[in-house]
Short mmCIF file of C-alpha atoms in Angstrom, two decimals:
data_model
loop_
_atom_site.label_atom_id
_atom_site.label_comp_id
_atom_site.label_asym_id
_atom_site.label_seq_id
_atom_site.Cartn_x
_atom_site.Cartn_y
_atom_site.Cartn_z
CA UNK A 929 -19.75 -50.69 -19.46
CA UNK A 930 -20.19 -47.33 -20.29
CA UNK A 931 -18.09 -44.85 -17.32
CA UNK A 932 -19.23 -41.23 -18.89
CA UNK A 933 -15.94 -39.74 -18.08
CA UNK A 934 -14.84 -36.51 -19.55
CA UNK A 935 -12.44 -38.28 -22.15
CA UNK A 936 -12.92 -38.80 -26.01
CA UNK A 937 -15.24 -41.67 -27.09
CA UNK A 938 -12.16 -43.63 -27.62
CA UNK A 939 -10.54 -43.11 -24.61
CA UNK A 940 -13.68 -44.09 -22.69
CA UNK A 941 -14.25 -47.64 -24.47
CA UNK A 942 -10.37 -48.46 -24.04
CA UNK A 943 -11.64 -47.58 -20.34
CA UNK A 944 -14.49 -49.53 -20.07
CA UNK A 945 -13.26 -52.73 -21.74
CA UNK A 946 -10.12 -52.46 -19.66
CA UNK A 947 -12.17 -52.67 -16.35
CA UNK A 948 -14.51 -55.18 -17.45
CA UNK A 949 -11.20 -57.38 -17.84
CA UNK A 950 -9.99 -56.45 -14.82
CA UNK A 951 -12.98 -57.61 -13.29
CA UNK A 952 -13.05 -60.65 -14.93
CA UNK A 953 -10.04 -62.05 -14.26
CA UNK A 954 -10.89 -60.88 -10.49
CA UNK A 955 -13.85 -62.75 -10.10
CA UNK A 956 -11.97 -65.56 -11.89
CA UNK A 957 -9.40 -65.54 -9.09
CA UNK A 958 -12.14 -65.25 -6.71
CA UNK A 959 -13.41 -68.93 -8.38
CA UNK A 960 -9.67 -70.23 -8.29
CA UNK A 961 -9.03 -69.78 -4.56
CA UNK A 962 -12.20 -70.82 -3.65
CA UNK A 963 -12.10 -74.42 -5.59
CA UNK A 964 -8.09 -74.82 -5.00
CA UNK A 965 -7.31 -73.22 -1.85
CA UNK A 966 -9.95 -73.45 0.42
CA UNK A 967 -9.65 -76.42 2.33
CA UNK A 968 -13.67 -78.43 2.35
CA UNK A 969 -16.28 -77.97 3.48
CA UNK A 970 -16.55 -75.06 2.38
CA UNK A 971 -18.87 -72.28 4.76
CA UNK A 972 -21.32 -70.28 2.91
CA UNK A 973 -19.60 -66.98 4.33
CA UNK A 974 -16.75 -68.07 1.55
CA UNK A 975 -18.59 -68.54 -1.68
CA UNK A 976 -21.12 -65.65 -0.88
CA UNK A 977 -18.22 -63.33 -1.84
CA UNK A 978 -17.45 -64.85 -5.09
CA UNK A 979 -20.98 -65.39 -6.20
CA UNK A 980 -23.16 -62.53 -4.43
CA UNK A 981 -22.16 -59.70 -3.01
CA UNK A 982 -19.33 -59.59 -5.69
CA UNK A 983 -20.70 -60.04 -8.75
CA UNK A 984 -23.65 -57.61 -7.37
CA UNK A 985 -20.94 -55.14 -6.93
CA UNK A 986 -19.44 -55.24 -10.11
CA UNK A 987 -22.99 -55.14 -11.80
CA UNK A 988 -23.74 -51.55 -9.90
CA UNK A 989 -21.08 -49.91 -11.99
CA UNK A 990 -22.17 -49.99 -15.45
CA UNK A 991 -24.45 -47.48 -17.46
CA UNK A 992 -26.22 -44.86 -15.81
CA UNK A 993 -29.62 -46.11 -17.75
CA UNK A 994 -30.75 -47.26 -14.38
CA UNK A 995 -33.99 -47.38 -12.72
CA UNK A 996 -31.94 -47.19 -9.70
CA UNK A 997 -29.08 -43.96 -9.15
CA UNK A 998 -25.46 -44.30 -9.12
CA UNK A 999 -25.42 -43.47 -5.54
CA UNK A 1000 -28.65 -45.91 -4.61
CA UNK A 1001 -26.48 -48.65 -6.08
CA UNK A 1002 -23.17 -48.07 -4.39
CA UNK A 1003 -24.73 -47.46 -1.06
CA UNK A 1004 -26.67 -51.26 -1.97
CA UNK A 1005 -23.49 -52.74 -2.55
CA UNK A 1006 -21.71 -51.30 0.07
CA UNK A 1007 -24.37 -52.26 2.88
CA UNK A 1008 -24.30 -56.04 1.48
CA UNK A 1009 -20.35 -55.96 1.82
CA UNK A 1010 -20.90 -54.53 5.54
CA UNK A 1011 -23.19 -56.99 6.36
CA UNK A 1012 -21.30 -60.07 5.13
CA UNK A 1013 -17.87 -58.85 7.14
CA UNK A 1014 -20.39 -58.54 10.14
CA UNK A 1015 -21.76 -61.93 9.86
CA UNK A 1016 -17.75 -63.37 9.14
CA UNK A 1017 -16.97 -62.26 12.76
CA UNK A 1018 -19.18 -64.63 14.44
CA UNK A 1019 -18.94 -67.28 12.05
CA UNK A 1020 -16.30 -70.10 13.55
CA UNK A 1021 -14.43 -71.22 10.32
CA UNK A 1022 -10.96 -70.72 9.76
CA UNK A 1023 -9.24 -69.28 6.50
CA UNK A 1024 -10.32 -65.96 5.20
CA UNK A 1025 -13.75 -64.94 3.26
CA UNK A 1026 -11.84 -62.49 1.32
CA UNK A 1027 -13.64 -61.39 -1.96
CA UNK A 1028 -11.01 -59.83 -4.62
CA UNK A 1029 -13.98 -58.79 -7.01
CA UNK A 1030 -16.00 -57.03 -4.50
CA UNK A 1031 -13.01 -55.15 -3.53
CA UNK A 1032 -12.68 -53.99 -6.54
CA UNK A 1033 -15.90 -53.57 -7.38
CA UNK A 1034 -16.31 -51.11 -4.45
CA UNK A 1035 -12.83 -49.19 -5.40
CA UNK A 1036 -14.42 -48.56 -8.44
CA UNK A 1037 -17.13 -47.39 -7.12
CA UNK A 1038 -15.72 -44.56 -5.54
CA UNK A 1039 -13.88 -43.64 -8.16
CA UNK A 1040 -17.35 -43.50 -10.22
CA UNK A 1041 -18.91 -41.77 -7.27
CA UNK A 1042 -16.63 -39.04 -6.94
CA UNK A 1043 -16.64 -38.48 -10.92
CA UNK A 1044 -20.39 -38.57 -11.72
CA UNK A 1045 -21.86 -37.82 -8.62
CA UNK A 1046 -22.80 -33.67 -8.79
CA UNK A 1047 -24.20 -33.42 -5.28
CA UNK A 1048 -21.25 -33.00 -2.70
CA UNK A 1049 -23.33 -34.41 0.49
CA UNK A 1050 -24.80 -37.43 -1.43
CA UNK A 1051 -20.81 -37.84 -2.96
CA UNK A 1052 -19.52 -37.54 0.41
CA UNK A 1053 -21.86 -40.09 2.21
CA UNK A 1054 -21.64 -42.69 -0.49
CA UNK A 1055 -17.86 -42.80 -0.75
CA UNK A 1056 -17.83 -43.23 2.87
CA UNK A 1057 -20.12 -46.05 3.64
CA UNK A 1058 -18.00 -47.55 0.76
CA UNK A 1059 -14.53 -46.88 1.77
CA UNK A 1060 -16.22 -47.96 5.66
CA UNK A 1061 -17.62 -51.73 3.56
CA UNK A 1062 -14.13 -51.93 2.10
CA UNK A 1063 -11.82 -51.53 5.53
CA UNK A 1064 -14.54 -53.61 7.18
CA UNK A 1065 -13.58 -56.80 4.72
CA UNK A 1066 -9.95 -56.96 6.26
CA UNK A 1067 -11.59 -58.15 9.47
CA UNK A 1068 -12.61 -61.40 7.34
CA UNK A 1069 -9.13 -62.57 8.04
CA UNK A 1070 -9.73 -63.80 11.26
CA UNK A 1071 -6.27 -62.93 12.13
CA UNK A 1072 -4.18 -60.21 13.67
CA UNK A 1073 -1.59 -59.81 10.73
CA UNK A 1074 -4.01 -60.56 7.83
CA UNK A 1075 -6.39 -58.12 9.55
CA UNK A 1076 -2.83 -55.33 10.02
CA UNK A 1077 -1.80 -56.40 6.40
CA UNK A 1078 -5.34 -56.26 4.78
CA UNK A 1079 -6.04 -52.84 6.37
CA UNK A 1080 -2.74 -51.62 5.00
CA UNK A 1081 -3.51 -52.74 1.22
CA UNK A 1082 -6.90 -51.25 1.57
CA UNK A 1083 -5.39 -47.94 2.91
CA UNK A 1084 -3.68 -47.78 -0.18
CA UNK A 1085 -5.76 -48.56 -2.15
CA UNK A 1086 -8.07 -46.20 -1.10
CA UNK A 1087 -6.27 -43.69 -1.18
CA UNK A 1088 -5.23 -43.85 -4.82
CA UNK A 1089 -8.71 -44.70 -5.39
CA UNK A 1090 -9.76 -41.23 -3.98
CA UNK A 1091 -7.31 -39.70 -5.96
CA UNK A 1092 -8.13 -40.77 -8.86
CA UNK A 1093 -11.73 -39.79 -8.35
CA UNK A 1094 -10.99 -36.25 -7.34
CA UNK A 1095 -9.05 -35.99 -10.46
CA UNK A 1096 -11.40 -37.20 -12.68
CA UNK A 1097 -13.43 -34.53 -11.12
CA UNK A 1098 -11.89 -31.90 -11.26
CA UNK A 1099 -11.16 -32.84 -14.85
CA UNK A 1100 -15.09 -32.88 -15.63
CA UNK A 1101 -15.61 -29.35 -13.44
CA UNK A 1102 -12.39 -27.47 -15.94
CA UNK A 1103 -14.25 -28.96 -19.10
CA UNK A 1104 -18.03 -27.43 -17.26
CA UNK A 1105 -16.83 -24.54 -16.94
CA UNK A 1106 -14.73 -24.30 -20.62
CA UNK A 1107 -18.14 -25.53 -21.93
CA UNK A 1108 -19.85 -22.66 -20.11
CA UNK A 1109 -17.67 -20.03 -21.35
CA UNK A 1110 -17.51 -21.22 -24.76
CA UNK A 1111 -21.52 -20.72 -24.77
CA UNK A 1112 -21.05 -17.51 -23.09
CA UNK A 1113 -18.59 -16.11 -25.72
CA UNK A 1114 -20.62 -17.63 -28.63
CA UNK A 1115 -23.74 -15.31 -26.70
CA UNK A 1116 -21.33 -12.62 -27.17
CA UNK A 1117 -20.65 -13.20 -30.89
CA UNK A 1118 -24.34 -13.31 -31.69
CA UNK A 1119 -25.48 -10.43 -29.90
CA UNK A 1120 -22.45 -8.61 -31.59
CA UNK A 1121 -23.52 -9.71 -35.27
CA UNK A 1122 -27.21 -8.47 -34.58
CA UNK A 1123 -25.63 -5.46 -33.02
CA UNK A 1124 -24.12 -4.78 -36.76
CA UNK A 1125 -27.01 -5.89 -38.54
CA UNK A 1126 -29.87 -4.15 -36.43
CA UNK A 1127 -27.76 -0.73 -36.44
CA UNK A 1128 -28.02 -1.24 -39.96
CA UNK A 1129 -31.56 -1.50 -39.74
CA UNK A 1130 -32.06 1.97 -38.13
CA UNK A 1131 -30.10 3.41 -39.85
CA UNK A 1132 -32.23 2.69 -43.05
CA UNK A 1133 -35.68 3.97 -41.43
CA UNK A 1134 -33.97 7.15 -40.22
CA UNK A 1135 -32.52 7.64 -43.57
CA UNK A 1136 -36.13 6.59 -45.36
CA UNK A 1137 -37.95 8.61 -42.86
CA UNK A 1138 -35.62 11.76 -43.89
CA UNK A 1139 -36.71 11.62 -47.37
CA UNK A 1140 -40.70 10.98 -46.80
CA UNK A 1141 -40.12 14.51 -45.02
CA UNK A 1142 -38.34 15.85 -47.73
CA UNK A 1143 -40.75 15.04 -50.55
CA UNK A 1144 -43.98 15.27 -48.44
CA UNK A 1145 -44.62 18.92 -49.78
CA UNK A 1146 -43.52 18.19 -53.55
CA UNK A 1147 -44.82 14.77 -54.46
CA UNK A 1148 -46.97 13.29 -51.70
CA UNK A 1149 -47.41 9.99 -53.77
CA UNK A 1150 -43.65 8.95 -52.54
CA UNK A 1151 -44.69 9.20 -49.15
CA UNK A 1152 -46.69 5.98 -48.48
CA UNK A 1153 -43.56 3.59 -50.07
CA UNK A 1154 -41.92 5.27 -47.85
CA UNK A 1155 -43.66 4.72 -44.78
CA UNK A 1156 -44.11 0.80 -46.13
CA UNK A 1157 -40.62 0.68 -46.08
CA UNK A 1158 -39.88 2.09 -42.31
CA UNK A 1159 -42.88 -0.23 -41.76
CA UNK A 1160 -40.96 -3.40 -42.85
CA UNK A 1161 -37.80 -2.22 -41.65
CA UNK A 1162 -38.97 -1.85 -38.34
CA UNK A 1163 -40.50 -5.16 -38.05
CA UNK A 1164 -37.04 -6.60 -38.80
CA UNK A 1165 -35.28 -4.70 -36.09
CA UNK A 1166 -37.98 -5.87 -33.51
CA UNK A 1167 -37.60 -9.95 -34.84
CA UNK A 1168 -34.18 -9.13 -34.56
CA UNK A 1169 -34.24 -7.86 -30.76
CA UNK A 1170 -36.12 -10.60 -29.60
CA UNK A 1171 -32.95 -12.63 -30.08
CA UNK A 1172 -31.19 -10.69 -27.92
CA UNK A 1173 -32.47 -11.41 -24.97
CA UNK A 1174 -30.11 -12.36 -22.07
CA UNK A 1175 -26.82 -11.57 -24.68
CA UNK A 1176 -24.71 -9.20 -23.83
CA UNK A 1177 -22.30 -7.89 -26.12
CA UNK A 1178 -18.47 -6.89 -26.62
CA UNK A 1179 -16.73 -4.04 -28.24
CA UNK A 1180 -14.23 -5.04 -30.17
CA UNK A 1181 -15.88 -6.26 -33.79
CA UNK A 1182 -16.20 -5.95 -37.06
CA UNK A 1183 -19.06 -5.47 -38.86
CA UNK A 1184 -20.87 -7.80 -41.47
CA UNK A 1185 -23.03 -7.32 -44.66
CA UNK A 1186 -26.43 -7.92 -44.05
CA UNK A 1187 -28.56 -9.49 -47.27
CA UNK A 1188 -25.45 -10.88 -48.92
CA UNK A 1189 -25.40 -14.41 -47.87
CA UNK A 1190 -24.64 -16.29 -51.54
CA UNK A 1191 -21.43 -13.94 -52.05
CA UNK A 1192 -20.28 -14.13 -48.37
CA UNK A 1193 -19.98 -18.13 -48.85
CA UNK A 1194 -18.61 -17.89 -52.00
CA UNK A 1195 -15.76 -15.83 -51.09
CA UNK A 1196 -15.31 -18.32 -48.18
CA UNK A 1197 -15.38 -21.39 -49.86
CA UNK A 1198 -12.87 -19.79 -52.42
CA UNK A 1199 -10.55 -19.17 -50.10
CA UNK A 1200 -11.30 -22.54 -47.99
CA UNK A 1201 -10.27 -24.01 -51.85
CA UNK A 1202 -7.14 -22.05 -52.18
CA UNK A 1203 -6.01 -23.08 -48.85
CA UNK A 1204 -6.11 -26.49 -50.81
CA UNK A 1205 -3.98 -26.35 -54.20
CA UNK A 1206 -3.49 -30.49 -53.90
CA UNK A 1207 -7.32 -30.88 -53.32
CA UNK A 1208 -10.55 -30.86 -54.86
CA UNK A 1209 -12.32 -27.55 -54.89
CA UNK A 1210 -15.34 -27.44 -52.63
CA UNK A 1211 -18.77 -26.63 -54.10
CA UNK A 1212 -21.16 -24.31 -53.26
CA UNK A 1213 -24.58 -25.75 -54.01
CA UNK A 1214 -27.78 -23.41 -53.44
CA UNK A 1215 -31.46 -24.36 -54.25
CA UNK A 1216 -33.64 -22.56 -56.42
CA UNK A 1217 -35.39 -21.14 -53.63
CA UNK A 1218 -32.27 -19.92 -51.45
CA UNK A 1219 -31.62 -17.54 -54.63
CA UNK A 1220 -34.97 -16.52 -55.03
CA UNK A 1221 -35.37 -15.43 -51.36
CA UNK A 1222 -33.91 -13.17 -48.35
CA UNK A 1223 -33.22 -13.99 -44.91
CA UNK A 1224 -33.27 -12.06 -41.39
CA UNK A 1225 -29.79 -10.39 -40.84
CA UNK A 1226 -29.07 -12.82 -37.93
CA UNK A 1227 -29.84 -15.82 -39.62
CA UNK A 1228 -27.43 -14.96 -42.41
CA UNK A 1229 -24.87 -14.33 -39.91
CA UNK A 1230 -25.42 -17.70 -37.91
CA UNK A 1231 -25.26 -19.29 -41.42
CA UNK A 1232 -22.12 -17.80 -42.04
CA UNK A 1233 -20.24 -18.80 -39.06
CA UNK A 1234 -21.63 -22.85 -39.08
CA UNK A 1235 -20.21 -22.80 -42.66
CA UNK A 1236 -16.75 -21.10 -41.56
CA UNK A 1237 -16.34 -23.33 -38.46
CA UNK A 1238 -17.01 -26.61 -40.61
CA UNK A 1239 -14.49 -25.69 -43.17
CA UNK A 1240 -12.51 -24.73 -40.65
CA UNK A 1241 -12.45 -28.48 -39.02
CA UNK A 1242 -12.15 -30.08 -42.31
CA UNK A 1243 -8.86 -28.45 -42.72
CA UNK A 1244 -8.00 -29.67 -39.70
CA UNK A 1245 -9.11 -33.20 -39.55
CA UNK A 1246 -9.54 -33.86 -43.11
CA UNK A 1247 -7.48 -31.84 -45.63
CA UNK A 1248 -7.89 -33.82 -48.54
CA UNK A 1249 -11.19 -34.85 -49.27
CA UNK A 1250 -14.00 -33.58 -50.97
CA UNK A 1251 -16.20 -30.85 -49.54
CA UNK A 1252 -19.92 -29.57 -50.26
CA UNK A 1253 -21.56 -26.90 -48.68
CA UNK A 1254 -25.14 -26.62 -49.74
CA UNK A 1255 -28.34 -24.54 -48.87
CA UNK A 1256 -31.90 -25.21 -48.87
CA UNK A 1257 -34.87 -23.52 -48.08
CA UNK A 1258 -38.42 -23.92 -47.72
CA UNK A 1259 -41.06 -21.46 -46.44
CA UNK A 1260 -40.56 -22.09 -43.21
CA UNK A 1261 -36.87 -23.06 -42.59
CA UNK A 1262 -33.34 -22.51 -44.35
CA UNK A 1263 -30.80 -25.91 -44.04
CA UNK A 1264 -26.91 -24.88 -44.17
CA UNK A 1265 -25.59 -28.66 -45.00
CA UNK A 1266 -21.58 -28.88 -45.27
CA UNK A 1267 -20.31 -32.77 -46.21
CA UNK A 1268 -16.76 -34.05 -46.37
CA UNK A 1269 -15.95 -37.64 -47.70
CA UNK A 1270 -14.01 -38.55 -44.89
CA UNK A 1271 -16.21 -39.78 -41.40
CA UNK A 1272 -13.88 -42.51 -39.97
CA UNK A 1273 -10.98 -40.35 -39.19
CA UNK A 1274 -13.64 -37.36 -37.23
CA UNK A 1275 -15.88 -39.85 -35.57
CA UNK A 1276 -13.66 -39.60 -32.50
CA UNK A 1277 -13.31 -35.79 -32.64
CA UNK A 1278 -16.60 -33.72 -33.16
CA UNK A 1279 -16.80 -30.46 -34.83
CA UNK A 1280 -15.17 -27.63 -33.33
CA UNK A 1281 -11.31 -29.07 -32.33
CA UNK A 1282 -10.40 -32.17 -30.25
CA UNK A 1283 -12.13 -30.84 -27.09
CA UNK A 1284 -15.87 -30.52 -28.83
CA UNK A 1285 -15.90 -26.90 -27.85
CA UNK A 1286 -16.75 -25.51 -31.25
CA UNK A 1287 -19.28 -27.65 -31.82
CA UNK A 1288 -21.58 -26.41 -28.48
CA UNK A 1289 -20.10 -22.73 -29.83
CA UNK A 1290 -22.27 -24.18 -33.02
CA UNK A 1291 -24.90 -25.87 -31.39
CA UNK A 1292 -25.29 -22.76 -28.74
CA UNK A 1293 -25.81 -20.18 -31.46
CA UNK A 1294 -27.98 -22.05 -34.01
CA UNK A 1295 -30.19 -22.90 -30.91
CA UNK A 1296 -30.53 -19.80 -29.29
CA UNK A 1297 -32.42 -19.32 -32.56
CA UNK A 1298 -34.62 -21.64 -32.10
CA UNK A 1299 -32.59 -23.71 -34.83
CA UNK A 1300 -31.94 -27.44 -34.93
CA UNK A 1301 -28.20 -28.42 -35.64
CA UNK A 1302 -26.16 -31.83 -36.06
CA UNK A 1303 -23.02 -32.96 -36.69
CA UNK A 1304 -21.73 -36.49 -36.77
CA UNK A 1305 -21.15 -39.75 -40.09
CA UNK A 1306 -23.76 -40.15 -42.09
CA UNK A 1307 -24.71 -43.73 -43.23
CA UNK A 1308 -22.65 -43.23 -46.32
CA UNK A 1309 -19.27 -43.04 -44.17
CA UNK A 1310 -20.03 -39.01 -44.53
CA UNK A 1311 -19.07 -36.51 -41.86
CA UNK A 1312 -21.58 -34.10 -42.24
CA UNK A 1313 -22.88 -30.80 -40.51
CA UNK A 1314 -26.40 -29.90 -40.68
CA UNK A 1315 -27.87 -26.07 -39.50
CA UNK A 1316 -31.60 -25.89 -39.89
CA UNK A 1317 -32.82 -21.96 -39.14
CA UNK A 1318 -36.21 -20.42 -38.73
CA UNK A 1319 -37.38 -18.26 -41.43
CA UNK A 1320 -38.82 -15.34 -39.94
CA UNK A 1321 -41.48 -12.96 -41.82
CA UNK A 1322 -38.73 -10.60 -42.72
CA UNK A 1323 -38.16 -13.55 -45.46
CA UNK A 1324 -41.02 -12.33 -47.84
CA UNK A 1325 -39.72 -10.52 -50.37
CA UNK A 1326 -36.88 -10.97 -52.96
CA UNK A 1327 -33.13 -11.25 -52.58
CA UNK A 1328 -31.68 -8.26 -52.50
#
């Protein structure tokens, strides 16, 4: 039973196999008091609550892999619960047809409802034709104080089922909205680096232009490199640009080397290794053809900060253990790969910090690239993250 709450993946299995017990042993109880208490014979109105509408209850709450929606399947169970108190009040058998797993089933429910369910009119409706189905069993009881007492327990019930709900969602509407501004501030980061990088840009064609002027008159033959040059330059500003479409940008920054990618992440990795005196030093592994070849200004930059941020976790989750950080390129795509030899003790806790925020920071940036990125264990017990970039055309000549 998978509940999709806004916890950690541990947090939400300890949840799920804690209600699947609880409704186990409810639907056991259900069996008990039917076979021991129930005085024979026994009316069909009293085992259609432990072997229907009960178990069809419980089996609406798990997974949201469904052909049918979360709201479809509460509002099914809930009409089969109203139905079956309806028929109990014209039924002539004595006892109660009181069904402890399709209460439950229908609390929980609501509780689901009001977490997962985006749509305020379709949350409201549901949760009321359930918490309607659920007030509407105490009238099984057949009598005046069962029907005062039941109505009571459901009250409560209820109510701290509501609660709960409206925590829970309010829970997963803080964590929307952190996720939201943690994309909107990673915008803000890239549109600041290509800031840097495409002022950088034109400044180099003004300067080149300057001198074409200069030495038009005294050696023409220096003029067409020139022009070549503002040519290639200006192509990169324009590729560069493009990204920056619906990015704003801040003001306070600091500015970043453009073309120097190798000795950028070899400073950081030194220092990521200082940082460790007690463990390994991490390697810095580059192919043949990352040396051999230069990259657009922001995809050295987004590079550069998926490399930082991974380091960054691995001295927070896993201090000790080895770490690689390795590029590769091809002609159409560079690969920023950083590995760590520890992947049990992250599993639970992405890249990016015990929230996940750093990695959709990660995942925001290298994607509004048109980059691929993943982090997670690798079938080797590995926790890896893996960048894959675009190489634009600005990629064609050397390394400079």
């Amino acid at each position: 039973m998978d509940w999709k709450l806004p916890f950690l993946p541990g947090i939400r299995r300890v949840v799920s196999a804690a209600a699947v017990v609880a409704l186990a042993l409810l639907w056991a109880a259900d069996i008990l008091v039917l076979l021991l208490v129930t005085e024979p014979p026994i009316a069909p109105t009293s085992w259609l609550p432990v072997f229907v509408t009960g178990p069809l209850a419980a089996l609406a709450l798990p997974g949201t892999h469904r052909p049918l929606p979360l709201p479809v399947r509460a509002v099914g169970a809930a009409a089969m619960s109203f139905t079956l108190s309806c028929v109990c009040l014209f039924v002539p058998v004595s006892g109660t047809d009181f069904g402890y797993l399709e209460m439950f089933a229908l609390l929980f429910l609501i509780i689901r409802t009001l977490a997962q369910v985006h749509r305020t009119r379709a949350m409201a409706w549901t949760v009321a034709a359930l918490a309607v189905s659920m007030l509407m069993q105490t009238l099984r009881t057949r009598t005046l104080d069962g029907f005062v007492g039941g109505s009571y327990m459901v009250t409560i019930l209820l109510s701290l089922g509501i609660a709960m709900g409206c925590v829970v969602r309010a829970s997963e509407a803080r964590r929307q909205r952190a996720v939201r501004d943690v994309r909107h501030a990673e915008r803000l980061a890239l549109a600041r680096d290509l800031h840097d990088l495409i002022a950088h840009h034109m400044t180099g064609i003004i300067v080149q232009a300057n001198a074409a002027r200069t030495v038009h008159a005294t050696a023409p033959e220096k003029v067409e490199p020139a022009l070549e040059a503002i040519a290639r330059s200006g192509t990169e500003t324009l590729e560069s640009m493009r990204r920056l479409v619906r990015v704003l940008r801040e003001d306070d920054h600091q500015a970043l080397r453009p073309g120097d990618l190798l000795a950028e992440l070899g400073d950081l990795v030194g220092e990521f290794s200082r940082r460790r005196p007690d463990a390994p030093a991490a390697r810095l592994e580059a192919s043949a053809a990352v040396r051999t070849s230069r990259f657009s200004p922001e995809v050295e930059a987004t590079v550069l900060r998926v490399v930082r941020e991974a380091l960054t976790n691995v001295l927070r989750h896993a201090p000790d253990e080895r770490v690689t950080v390795r590029l590769d390129a091809d002609p159409g795509w560079i690969r920023a790969t950083v590995t760590n030899s520890a992947g049990q003790r992250q599993a639970d806790h992405p890249a990016g910090g015990r929230s996940g925020f750093g990695l959709i920071g990660l995942r925001e940036r290298v994607e509004a690239l048109d980059g691929t990125f993943r982090a997670g264990v690798t079938s080797s017990g590995q926790w890896e993250v893996v960048a894959g970039l675009p190489r634009p055309l600005t990629d064609a000549g050397p390394a400079r």
